[in-house]
Tab-separated table of C-alpha atoms and ligand atoms in Angstrom:
chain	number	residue	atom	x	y	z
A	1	UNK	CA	-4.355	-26.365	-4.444
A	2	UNK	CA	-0.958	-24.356	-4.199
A	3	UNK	CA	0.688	-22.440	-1.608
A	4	UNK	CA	0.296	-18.856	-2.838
A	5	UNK	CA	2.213	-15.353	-0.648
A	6	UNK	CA	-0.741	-12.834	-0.409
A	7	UNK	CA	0.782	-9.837	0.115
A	8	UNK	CA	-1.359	-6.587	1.125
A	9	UNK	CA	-0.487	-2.815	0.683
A	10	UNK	CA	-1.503	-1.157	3.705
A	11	UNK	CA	-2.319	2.682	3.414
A	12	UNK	CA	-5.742	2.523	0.782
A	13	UNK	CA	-5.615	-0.829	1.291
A	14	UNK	CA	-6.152	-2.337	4.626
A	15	UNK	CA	-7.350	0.390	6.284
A	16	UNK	CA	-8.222	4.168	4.523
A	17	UNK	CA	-5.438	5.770	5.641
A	18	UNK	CA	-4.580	7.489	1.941
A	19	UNK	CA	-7.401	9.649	3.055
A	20	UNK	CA	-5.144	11.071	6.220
A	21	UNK	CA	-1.657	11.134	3.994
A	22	UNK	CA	-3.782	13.264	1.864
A	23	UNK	CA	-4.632	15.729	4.077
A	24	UNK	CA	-1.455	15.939	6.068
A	25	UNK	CA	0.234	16.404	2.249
A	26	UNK	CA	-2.255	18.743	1.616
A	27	UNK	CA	-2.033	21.298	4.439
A	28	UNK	CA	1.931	20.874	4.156
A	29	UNK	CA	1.482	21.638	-0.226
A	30	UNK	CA	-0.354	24.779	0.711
A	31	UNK	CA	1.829	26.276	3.460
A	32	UNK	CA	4.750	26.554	1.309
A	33	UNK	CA	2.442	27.963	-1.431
A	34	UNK	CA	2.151	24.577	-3.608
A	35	UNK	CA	-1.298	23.733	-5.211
A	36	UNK	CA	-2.505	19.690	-4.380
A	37	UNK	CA	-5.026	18.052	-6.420
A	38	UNK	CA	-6.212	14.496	-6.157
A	39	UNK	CA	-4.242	13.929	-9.704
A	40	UNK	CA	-1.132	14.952	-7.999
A	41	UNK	CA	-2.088	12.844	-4.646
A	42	UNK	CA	-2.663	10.062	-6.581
A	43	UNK	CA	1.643	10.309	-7.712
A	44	UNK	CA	1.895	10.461	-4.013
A	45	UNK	CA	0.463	7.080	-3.086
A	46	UNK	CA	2.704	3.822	-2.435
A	47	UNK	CA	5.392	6.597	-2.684
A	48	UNK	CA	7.655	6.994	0.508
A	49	UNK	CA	7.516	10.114	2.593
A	50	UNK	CA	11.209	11.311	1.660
A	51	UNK	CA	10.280	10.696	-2.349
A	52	UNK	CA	7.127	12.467	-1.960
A	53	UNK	CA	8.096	15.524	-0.318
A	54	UNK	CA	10.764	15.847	-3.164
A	55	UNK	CA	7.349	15.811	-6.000
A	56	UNK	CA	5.984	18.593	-3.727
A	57	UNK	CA	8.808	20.626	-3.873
A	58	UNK	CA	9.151	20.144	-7.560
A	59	UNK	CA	5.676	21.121	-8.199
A	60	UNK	CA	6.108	24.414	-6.676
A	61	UNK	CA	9.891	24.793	-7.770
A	62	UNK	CA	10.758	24.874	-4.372
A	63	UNK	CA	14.620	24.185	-3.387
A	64	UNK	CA	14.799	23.822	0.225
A	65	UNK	CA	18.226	23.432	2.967
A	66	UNK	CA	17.948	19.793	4.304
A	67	UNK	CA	16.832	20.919	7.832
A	68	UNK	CA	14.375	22.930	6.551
A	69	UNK	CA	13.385	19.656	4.352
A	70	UNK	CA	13.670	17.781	7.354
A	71	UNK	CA	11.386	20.131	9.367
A	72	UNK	CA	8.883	19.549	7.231
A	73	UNK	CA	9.027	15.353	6.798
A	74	UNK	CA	8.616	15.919	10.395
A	75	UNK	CA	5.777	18.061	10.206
A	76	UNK	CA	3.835	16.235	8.021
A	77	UNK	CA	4.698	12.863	9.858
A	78	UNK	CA	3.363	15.127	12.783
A	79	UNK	CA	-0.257	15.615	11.337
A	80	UNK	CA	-0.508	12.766	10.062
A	81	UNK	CA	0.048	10.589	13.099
A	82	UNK	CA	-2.626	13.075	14.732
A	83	UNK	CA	-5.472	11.018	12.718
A	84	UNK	CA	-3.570	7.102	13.381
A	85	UNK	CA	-4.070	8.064	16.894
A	86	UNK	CA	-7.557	8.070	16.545
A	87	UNK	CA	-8.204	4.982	14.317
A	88	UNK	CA	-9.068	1.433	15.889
A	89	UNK	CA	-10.784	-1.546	14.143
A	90	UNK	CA	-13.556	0.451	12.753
A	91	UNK	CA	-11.132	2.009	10.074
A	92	UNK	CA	-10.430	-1.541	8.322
A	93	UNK	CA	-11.735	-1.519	4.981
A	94	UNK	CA	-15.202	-3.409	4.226
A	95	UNK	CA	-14.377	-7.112	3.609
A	96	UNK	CA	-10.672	-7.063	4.251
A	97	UNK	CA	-11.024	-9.200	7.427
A	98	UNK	CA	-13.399	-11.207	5.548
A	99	UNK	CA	-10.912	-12.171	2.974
A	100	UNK	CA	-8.002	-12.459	5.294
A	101	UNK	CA	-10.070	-15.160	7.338
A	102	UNK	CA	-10.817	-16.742	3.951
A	103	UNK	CA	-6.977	-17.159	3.439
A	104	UNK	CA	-5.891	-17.888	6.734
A	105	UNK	CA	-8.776	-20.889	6.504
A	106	UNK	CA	-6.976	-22.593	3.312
A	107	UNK	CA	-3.658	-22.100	5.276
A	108	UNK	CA	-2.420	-19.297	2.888
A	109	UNK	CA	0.818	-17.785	3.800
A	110	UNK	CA	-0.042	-13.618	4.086
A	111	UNK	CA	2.351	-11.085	4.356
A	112	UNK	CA	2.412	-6.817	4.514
A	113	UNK	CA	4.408	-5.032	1.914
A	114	UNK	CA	3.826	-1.156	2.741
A	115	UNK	CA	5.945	2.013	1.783
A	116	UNK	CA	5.086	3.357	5.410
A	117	UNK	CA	6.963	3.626	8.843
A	118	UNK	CA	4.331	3.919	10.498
A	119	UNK	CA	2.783	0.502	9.247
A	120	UNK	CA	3.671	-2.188	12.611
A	121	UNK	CA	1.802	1.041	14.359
A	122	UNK	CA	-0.876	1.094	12.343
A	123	UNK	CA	-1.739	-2.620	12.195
A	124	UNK	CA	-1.774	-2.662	16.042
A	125	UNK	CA	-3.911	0.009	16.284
A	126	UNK	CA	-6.287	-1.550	14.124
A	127	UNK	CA	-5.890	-5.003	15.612
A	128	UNK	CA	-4.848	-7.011	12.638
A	129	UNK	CA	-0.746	-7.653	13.716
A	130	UNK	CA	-0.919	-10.929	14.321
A	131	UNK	CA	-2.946	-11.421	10.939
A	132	UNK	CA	0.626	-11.085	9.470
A	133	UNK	CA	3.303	-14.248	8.613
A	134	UNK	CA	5.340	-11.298	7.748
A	135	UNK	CA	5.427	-8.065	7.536
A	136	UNK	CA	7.645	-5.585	5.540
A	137	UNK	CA	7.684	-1.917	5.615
A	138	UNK	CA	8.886	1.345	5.024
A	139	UNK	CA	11.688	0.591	7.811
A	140	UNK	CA	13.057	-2.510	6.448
A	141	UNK	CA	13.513	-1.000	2.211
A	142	UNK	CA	15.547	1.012	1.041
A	143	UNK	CA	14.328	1.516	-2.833
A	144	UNK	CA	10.136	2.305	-2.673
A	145	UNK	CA	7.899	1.687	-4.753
A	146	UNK	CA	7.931	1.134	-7.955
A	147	UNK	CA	11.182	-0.855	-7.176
A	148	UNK	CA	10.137	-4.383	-6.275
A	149	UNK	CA	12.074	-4.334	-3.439
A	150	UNK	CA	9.468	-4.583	-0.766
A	151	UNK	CA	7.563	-7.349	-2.532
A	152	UNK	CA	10.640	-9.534	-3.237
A	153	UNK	CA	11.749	-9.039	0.789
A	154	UNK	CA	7.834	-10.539	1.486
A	155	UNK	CA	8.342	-13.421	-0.790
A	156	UNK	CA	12.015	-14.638	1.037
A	157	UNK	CA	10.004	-14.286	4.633
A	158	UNK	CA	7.120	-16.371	3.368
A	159	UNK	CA	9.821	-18.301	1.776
A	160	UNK	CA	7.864	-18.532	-1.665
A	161	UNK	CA	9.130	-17.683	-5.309
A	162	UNK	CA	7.854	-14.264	-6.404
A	163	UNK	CA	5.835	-16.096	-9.175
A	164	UNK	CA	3.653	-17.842	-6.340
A	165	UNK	CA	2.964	-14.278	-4.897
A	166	UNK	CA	-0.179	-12.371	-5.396
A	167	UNK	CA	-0.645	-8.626	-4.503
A	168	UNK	CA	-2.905	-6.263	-3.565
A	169	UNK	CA	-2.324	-2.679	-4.293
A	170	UNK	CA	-4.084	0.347	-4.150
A	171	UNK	CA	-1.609	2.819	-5.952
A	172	UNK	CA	-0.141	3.281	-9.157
A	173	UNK	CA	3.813	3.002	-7.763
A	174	UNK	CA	2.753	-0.139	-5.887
A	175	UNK	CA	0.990	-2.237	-9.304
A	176	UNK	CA	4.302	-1.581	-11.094
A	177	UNK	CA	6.644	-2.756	-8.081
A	178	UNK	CA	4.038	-5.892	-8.074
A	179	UNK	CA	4.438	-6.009	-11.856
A	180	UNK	CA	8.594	-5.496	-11.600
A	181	UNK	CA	8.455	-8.525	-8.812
A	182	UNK	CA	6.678	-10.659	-11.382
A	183	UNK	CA	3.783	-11.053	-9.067
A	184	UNK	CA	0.261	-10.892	-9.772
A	185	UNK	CA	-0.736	-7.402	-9.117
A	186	UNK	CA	-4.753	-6.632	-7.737
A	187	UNK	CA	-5.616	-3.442	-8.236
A	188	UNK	CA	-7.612	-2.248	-5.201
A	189	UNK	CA	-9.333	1.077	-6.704
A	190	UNK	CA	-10.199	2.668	-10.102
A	191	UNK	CA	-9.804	0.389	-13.267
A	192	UNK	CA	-8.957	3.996	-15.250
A	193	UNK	CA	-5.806	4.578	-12.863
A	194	UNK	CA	-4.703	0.791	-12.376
A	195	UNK	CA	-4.955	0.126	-15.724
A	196	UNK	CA	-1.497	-1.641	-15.854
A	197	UNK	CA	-2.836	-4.259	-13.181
A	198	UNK	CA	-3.846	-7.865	-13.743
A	199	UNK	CA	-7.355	-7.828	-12.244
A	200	UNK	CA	-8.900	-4.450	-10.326
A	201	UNK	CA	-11.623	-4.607	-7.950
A	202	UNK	CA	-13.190	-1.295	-6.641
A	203	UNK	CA	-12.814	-2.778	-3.132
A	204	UNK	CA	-12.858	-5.893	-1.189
A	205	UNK	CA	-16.654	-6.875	-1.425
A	206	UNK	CA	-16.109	-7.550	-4.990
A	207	UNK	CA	-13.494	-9.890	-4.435
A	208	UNK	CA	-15.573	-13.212	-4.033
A	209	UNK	CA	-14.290	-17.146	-1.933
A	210	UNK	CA	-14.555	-18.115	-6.073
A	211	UNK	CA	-12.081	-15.666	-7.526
A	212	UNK	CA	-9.569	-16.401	-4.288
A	213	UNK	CA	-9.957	-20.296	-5.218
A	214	UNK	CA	-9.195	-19.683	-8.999
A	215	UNK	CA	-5.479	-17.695	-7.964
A	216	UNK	CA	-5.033	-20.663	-5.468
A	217	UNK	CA	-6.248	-23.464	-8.457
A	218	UNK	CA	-5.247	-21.507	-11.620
A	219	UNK	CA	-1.714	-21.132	-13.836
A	220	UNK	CA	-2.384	-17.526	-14.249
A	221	UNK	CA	-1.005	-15.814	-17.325
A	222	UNK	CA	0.552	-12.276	-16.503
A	223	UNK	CA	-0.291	-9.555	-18.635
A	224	UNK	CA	1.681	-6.676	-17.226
A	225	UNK	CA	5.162	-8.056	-16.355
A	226	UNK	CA	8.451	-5.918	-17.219
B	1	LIG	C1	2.506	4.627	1.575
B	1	LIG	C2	1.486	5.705	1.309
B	1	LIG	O1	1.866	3.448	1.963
B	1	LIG	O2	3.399	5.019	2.599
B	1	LIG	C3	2.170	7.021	1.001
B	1	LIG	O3	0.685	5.312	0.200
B	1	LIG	C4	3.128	7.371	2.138
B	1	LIG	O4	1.193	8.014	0.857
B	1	LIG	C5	4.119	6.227	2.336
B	1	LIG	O5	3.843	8.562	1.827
B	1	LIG	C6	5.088	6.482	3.492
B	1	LIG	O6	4.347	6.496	4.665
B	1	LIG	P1	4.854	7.031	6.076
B	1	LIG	O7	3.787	6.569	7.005
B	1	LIG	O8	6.186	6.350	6.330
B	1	LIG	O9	5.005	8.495	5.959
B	2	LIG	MG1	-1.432	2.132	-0.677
């Protein structure tokens, strides 16, 4: 059996978070007069705050001064932080902790690799920080997703080649950094949107001890890499 780096998206992921950054995106779209559907959420996701304030402004044509830009990051970070402070264990997706234990059982090295500042917050809240060999987040990148730069960071901490890494990703940004990082990517989500991923699940309770031992046992082929 090898030594494989699990590394987990957090926002859609670990915990249902996408559902807050949607909201707080939404009520900030509509206030400067900008239309948000779930199509246009769905560019949003694995996409950092700065990058996705800039596709909101460019949906509504919207050319901004940087403190006014800035008001608003702050805004949104505002409302959105409203909902973390409510969440606690409850909010963890079904079966993630199941499948953590799973790999922390067969000694599997696991790491974060999230677009999000507010992701060491977020874990605590939710109790799963020590769950972590490493974590790497919004505050420790400076190219987001799609650039594999937050995957590749994981990898050096759990001190693994980016071949022997395996992610989980809920959004369409983070399956092509996973893809870019030569990593197997795991679509977490809707096999019509993460249709350049290597395997999609709808969630967690599809993802069976069986189909963890065959990534640990297996020389997967990648279909998707650059
Ligand atoms: C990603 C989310 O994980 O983090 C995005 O999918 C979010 O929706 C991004 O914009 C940045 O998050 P934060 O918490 O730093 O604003
Ligand atoms: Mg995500």
């Amino acid at each position: 059996m090898k030594i494989k780096g699990f590394i987990f998206d957090l926002d859609g992921v670990i915990v249902d978070t996408a559902k807050y950054h949607f909201l707080a995106w939404r009520k900030l779209a509509n206030s400067v007069g900008v239309d948000f559907t779930e199509e246009q959420n769905e560019q949003l996701k694995g996409v950092s705050r700065v990058k996705s304030l800039e596709k909101i402004l460019a949906w509504g044509s919207i050319t901004l001064s940087d403190d006014k830009f800035t008001e608003l990051m702050t805004k949104k970070n505002h409302d959105y932080l409203k909902y973390v402070d409510q969440m606690d264990e409850s909010e963890i997706l079904p079966d993630v902790t199941k499948v953590l234990a799973y790999l922390q059982l067969k000694s599997q090295p696991i790491s974060l690799g999230s677009a999000s500042k507010n992701a060491r917050n977020i874990l605590k809240k939710v109790s799963l920080f020590e769950s972590f060999d490493a974590i790497v987040d919004g505050t420790d990148v400076s190219k987001g997703k799609p650039n594999p730069e937050v995957f590749l960071t994981a990898a050096k901490l759990l001190n693994l080649s980016p071949e022997d890494c395996i992610v989980f990703e809920d959004s369409v940004a983070g399956i092509q950094a996973a893809n870019n990082a030569n990593m197997i990517s795991i679509g977490i989500g809707s096999s019509e949107v993460l249709f350049e991923a290597d395997f999609v699940f709808k969630d967690f309770t599809e993802i069976s001890t069986e189909f963890i031992d065959m990534l640990l046992t297996e020389e997967l082929k990648l279909k998707n890499q650059s």
